[in-house]
Coordinates of C-alpha atoms in Angstrom, one line a residue:
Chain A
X1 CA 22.9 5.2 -21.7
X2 CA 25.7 8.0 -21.2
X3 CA 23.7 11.4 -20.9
X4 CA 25.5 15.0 -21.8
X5 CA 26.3 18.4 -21.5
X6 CA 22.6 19.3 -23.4
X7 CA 20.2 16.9 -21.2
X8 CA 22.3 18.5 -18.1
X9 CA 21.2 21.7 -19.2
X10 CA 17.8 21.1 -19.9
X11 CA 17.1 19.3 -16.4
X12 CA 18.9 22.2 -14.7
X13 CA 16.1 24.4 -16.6
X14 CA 13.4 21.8 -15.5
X15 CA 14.6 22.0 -12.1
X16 CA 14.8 26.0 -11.7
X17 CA 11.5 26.6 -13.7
X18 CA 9.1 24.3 -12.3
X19 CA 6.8 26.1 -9.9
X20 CA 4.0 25.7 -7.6
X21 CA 0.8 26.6 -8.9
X22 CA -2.5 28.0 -7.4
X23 CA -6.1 28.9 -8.2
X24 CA -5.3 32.4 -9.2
X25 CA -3.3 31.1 -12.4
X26 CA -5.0 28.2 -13.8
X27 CA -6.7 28.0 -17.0
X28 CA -9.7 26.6 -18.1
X29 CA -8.2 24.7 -20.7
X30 CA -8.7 20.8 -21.1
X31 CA -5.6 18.4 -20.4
X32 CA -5.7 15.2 -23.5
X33 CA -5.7 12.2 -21.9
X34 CA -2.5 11.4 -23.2
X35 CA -0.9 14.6 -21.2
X36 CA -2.5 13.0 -18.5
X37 CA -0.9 9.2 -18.6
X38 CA 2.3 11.0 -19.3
X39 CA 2.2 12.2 -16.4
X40 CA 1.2 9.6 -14.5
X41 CA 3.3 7.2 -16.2
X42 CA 6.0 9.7 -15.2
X43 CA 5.0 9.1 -11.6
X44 CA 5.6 5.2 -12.0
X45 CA 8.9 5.6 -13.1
X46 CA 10.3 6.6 -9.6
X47 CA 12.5 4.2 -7.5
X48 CA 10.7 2.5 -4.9
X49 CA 11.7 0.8 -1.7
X50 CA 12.2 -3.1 -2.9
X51 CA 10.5 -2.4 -5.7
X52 CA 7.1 -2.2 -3.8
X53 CA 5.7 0.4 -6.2
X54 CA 3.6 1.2 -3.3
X55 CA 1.2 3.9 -5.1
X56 CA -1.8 4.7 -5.8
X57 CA -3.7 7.7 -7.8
X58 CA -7.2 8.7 -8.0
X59 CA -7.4 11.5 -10.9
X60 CA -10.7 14.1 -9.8
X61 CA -12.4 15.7 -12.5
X62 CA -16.3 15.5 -10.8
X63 CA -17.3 19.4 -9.9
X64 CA -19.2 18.1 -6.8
X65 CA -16.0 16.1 -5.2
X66 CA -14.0 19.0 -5.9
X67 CA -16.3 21.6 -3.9
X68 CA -16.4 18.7 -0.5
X69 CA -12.8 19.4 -0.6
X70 CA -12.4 22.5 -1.4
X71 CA -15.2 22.7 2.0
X72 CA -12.5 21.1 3.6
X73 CA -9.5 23.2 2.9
X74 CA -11.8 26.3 3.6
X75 CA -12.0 25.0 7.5
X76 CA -8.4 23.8 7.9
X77 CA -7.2 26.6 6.6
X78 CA -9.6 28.8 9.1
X79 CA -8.2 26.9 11.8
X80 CA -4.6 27.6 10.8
X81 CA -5.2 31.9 10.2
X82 CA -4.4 32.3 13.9
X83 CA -0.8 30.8 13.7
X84 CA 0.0 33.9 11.2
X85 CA -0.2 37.2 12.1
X86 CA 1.3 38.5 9.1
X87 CA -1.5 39.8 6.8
X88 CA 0.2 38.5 3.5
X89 CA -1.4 35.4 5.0
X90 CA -4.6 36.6 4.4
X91 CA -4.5 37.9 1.1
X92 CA -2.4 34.8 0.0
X93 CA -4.4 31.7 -2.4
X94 CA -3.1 28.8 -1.6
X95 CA -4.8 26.3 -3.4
X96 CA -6.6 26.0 -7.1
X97 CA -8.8 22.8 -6.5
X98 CA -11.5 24.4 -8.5
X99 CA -9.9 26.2 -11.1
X100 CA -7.7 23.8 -12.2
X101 CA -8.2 21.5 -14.8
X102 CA -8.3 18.1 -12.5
X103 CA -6.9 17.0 -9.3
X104 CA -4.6 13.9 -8.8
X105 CA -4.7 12.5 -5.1
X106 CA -2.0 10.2 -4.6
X107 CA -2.0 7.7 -1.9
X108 CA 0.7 5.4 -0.3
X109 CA -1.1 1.6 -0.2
X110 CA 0.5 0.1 2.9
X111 CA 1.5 -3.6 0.9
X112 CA 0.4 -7.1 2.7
X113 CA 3.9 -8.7 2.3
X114 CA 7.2 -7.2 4.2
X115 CA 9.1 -5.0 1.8
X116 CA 12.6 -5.4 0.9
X117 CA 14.6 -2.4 2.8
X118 CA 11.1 -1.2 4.7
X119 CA 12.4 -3.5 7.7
X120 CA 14.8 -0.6 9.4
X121 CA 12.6 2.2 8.3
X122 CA 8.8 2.0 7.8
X123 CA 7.9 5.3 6.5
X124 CA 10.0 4.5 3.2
X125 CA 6.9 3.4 1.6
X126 CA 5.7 7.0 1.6
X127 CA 9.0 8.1 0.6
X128 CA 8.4 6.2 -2.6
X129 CA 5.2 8.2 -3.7
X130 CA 6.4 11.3 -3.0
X131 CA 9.6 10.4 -5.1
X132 CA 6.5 9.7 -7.8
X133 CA 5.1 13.3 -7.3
X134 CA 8.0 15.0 -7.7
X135 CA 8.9 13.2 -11.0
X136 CA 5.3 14.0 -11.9
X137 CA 5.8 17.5 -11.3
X138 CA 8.5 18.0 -13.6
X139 CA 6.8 15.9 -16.2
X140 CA 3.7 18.3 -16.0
X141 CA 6.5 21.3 -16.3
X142 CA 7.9 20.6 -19.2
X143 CA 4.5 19.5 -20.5
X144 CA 3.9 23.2 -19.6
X145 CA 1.3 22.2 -17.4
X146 CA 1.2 23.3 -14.0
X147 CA 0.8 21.5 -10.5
X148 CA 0.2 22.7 -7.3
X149 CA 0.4 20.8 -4.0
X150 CA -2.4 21.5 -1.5
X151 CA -1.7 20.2 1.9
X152 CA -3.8 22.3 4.1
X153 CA -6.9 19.1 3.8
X154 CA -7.4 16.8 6.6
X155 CA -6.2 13.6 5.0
X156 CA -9.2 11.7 6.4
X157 CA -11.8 14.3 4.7
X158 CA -10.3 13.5 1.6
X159 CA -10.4 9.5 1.9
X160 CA -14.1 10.1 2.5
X161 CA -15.0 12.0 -0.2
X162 CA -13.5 10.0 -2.8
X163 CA -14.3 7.1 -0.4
X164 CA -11.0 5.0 -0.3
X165 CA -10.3 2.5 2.8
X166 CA -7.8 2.5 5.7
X167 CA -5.4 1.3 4.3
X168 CA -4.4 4.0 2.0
X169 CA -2.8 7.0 3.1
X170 CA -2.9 10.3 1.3
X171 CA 0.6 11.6 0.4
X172 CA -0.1 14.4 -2.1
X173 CA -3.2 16.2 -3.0
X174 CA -2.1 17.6 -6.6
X175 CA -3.9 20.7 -8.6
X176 CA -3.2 20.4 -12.0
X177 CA -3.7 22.2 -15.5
X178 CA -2.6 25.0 -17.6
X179 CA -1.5 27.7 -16.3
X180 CA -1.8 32.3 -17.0
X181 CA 1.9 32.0 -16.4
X182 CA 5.0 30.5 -14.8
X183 CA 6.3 32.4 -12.0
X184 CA 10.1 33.3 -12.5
X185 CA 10.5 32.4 -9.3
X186 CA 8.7 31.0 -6.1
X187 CA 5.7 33.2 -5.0
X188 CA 6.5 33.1 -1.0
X189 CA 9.9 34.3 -2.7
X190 CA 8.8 37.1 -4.0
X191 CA 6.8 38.3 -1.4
X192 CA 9.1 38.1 1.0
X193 CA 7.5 35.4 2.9
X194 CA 10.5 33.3 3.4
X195 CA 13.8 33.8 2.0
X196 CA 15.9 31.7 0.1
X197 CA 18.4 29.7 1.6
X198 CA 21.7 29.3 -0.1
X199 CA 23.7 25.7 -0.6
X200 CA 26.7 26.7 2.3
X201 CA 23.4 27.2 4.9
X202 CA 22.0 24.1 4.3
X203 CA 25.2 21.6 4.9
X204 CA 26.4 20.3 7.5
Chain B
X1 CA 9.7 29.4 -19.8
X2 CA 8.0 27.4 -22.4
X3 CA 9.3 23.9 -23.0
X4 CA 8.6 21.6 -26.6
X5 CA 9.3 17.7 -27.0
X6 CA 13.2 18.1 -27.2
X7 CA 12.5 18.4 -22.9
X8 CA 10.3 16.2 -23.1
X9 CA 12.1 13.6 -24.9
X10 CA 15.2 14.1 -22.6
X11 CA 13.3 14.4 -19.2
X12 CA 11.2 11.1 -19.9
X13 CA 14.8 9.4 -20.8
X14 CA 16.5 10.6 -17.3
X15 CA 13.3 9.2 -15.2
X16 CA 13.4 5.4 -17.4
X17 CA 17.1 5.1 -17.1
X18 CA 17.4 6.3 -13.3
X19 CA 18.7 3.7 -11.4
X20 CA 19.5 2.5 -8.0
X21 CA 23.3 1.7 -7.5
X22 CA 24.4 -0.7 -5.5
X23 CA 28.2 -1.5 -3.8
X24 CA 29.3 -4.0 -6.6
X25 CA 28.5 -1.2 -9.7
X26 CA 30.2 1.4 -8.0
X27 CA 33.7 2.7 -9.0
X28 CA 37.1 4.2 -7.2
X29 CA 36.6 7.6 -8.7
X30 CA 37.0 11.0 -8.1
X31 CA 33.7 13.2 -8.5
X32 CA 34.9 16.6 -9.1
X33 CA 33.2 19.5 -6.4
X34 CA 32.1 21.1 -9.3
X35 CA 29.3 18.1 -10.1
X36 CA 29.1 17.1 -6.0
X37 CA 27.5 21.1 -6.0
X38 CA 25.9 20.6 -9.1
X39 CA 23.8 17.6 -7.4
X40 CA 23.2 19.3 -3.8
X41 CA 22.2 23.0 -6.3
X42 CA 19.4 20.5 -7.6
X43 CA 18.4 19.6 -3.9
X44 CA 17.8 23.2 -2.6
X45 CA 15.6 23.8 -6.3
X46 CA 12.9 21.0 -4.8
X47 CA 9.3 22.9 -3.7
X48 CA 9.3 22.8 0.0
X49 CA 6.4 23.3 1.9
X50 CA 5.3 26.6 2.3
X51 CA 8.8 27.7 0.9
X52 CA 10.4 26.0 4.4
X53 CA 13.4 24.6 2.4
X54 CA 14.1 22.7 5.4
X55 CA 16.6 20.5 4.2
X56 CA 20.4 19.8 5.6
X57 CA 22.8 17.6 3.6
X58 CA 26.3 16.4 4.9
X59 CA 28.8 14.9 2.3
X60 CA 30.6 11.7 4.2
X61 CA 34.0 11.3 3.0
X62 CA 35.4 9.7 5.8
X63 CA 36.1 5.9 5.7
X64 CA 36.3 5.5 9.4
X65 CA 32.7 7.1 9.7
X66 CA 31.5 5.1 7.0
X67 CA 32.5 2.0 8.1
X68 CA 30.6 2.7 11.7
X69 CA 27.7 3.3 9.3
X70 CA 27.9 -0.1 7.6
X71 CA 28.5 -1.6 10.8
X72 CA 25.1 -0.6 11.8
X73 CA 23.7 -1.9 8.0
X74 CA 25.3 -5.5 9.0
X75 CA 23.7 -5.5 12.2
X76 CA 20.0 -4.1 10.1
X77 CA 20.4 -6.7 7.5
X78 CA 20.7 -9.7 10.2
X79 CA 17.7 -8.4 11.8
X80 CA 15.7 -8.1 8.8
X81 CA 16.7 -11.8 7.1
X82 CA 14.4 -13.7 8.8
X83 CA 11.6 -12.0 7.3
X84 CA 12.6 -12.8 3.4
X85 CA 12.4 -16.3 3.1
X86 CA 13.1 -16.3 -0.9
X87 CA 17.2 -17.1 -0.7
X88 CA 17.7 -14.7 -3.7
X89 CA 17.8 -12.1 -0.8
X90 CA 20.5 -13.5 0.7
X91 CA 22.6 -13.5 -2.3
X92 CA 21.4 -9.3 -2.8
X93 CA 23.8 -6.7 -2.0
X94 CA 21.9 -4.1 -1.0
X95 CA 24.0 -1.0 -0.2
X96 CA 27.7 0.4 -1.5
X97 CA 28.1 2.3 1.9
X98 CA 32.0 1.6 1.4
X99 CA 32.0 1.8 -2.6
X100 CA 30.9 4.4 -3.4
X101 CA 33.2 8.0 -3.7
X102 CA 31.0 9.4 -1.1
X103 CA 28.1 9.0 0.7
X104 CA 25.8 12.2 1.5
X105 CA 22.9 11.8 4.5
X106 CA 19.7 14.3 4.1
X107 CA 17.8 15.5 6.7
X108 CA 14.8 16.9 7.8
X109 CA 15.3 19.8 10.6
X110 CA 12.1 20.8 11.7
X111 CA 11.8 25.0 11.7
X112 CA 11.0 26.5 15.2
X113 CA 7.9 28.7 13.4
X114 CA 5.4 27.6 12.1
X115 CA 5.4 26.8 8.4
X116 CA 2.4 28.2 6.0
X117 CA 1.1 25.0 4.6
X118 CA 2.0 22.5 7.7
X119 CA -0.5 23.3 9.8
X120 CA -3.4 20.6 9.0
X121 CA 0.1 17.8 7.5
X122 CA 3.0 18.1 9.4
X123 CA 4.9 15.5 7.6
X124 CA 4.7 18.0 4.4
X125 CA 8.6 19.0 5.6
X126 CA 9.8 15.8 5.4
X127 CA 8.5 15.4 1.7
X128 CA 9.6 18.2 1.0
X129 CA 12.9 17.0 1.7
X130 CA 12.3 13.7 -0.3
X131 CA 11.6 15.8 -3.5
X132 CA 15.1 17.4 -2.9
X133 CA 16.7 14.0 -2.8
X134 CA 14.4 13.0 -6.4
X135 CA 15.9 15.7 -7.9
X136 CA 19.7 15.3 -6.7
X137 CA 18.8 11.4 -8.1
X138 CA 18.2 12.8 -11.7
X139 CA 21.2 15.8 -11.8
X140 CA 23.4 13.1 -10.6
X141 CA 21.7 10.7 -13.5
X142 CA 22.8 12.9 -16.1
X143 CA 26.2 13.9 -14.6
X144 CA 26.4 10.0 -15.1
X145 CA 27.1 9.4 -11.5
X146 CA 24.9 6.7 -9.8
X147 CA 23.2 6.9 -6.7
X148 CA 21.5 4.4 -4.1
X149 CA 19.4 4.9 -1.0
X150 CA 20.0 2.7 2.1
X151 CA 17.6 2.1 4.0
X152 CA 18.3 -0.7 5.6
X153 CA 19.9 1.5 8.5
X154 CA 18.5 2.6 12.3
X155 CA 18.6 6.8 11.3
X156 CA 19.7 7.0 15.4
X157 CA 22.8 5.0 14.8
X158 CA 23.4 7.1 11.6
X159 CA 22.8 10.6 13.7
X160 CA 25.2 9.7 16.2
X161 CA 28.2 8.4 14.3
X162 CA 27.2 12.1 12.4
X163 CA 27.0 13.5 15.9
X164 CA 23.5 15.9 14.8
X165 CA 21.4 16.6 17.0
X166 CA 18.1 15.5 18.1
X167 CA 16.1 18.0 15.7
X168 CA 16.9 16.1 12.9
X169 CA 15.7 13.6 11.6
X170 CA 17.3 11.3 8.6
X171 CA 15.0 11.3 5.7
X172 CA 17.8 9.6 3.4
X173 CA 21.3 7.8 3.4
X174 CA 22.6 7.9 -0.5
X175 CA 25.6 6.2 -1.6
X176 CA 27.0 8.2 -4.2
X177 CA 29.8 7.9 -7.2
X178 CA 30.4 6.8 -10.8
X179 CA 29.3 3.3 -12.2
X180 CA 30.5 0.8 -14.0
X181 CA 27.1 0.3 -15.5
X182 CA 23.6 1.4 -15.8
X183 CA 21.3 -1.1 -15.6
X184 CA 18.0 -1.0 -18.3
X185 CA 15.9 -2.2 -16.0
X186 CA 15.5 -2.5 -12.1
X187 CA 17.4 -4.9 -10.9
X188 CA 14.7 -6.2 -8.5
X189 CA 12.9 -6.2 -11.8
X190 CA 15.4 -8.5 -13.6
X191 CA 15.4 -10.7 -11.0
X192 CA 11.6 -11.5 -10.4
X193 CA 11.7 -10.3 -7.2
X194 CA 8.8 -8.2 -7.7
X195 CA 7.0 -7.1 -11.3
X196 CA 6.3 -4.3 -13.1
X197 CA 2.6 -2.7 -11.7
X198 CA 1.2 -1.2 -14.8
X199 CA -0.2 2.3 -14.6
X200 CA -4.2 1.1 -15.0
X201 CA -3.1 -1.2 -11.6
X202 CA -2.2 1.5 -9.3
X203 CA -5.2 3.4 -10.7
X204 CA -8.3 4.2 -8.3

């Protein structure tokens, strides 16, 4: 399979326009289920460590596990206000757990039998499913759906609610729907939050 | 931005014929800078925790350097044998350290403030940088240039023959360059070393 200059172009746009949503900007539109595999089936085709395929996803559409975790965020995200002084912090959403059309957690399942190219560095398991997000995020993108990654949950919370063991650990907690809009560019960009760091600052 | 099923069509196509390259598929050939930029530009377009972009990338030309590097992958894989008791592992080349036109390492440096959205995860940095490294897998898919993550590697070892310091942390070793051939499928895949998980299998 030799790819040219039109697939480079169109992943270039896939990269640049693929955002992170929040609350503010989801619809209440439904998703078909066949949106939905596509995306997760996107997910499935990301490389692995020794092929472990080592994920796991629990999609969320129940109202009443939604609110526990959305309880959750609410009291991490109290317990983080004091590291910010800046009122944008304040005013910011930074999540859409309700309002969005479902939520996807995705969890790293820690496998029984040693792992091909895990043996030097463990954490490549994880790795794995977040290379599954991301390739699930661009699938929702140009799907024209939108995702939004919430990590301000305590992990643990989460397990319990949708009451998953030990042994999985919660990579990604995923917001996902259709969206009011695409954001030209990232919100914290805009608002001055951080600024954006160019190709010759980031090598070394 | 509104995307229809020609994206579609061409992103599903870059995620099912993504591969992982290995030493004996890699070629002696020049990638222009033009396309090495092209692959890092899709890095620095990954989401990044609270807009951190906490990423750092060095491009490893140097043979003497690299050769230190697979030193330390000779002395990982010895380690790591008696743990795979199936001979076909034996027979698996498993990195293209040397191979390859270049190799780039990514890191993780961790910001001195604190990060909006890292307060209740704090390994939401480091997958942030993994997303980068998903997305320089796909550019470089389409630029029909191969790519393959070692893991098999102590990230100490590779921080010191890099001499960075102790802020960062490795998060990825990628052997990069042109290929003699694509494989359709995994090659851990082809060989029965693991199968295909289905999506309703990694389902919760």
């Amino acid at each position: 399979m030799e790819f040219g200059k039109c697939e480079v172009d169109c992943l270039d746009k896939v990269l640049r326009f693929r955002r992170d949503v929040r609350g503010n900007n989801f619809l209440d539109k439904k998703i078909s289920s066949k949106k939905i595999e596509k995306i997760l089936k996107a997910g499935i085709k990301a490389p692995s460590v020794g092929y472990s395929q080592p994920w796991k996803f629990a999609v969320i559409k129940s109202k009443k596990k939604r609110k526990k975790i959305y309880k959750n965020f609410q009291k991490e995200y109290k317990k983080s206000k004091h590291h910010f002084s800046n009122p944008t912090y304040q005013k910011l959403k930074l999540e859409g757990i309700k309002e969005s059309y479902l939520n996807i957690a995705v969890f790293y399942k820690k496998p029984k039998r040693k792992i091909l190219g895990q043996t030097s560095q463990k954490k490549m398991g994880e790795y794995s499913v977040v290379c599954a997000v991301q390739n699930m995020w661009l699938m929702a993108r140009v799907l024209n759906i939108g995702i939004g990654w919430v990590s301000i949950l305590k992990p643990k919370s989460v397990k319990k609610v949708l009451k998953v063991g030990r042994e999985y650990k919660l990579v990604a907690y995923l917001c996902v729907g259709y969206v009011k809009e695409f954001l030209d560019e990232p919100e914290l960009k805009k608002l001055e939050w951080e600024r954006e760091m160019f190709l010759d600052e980031v090598m070394l």
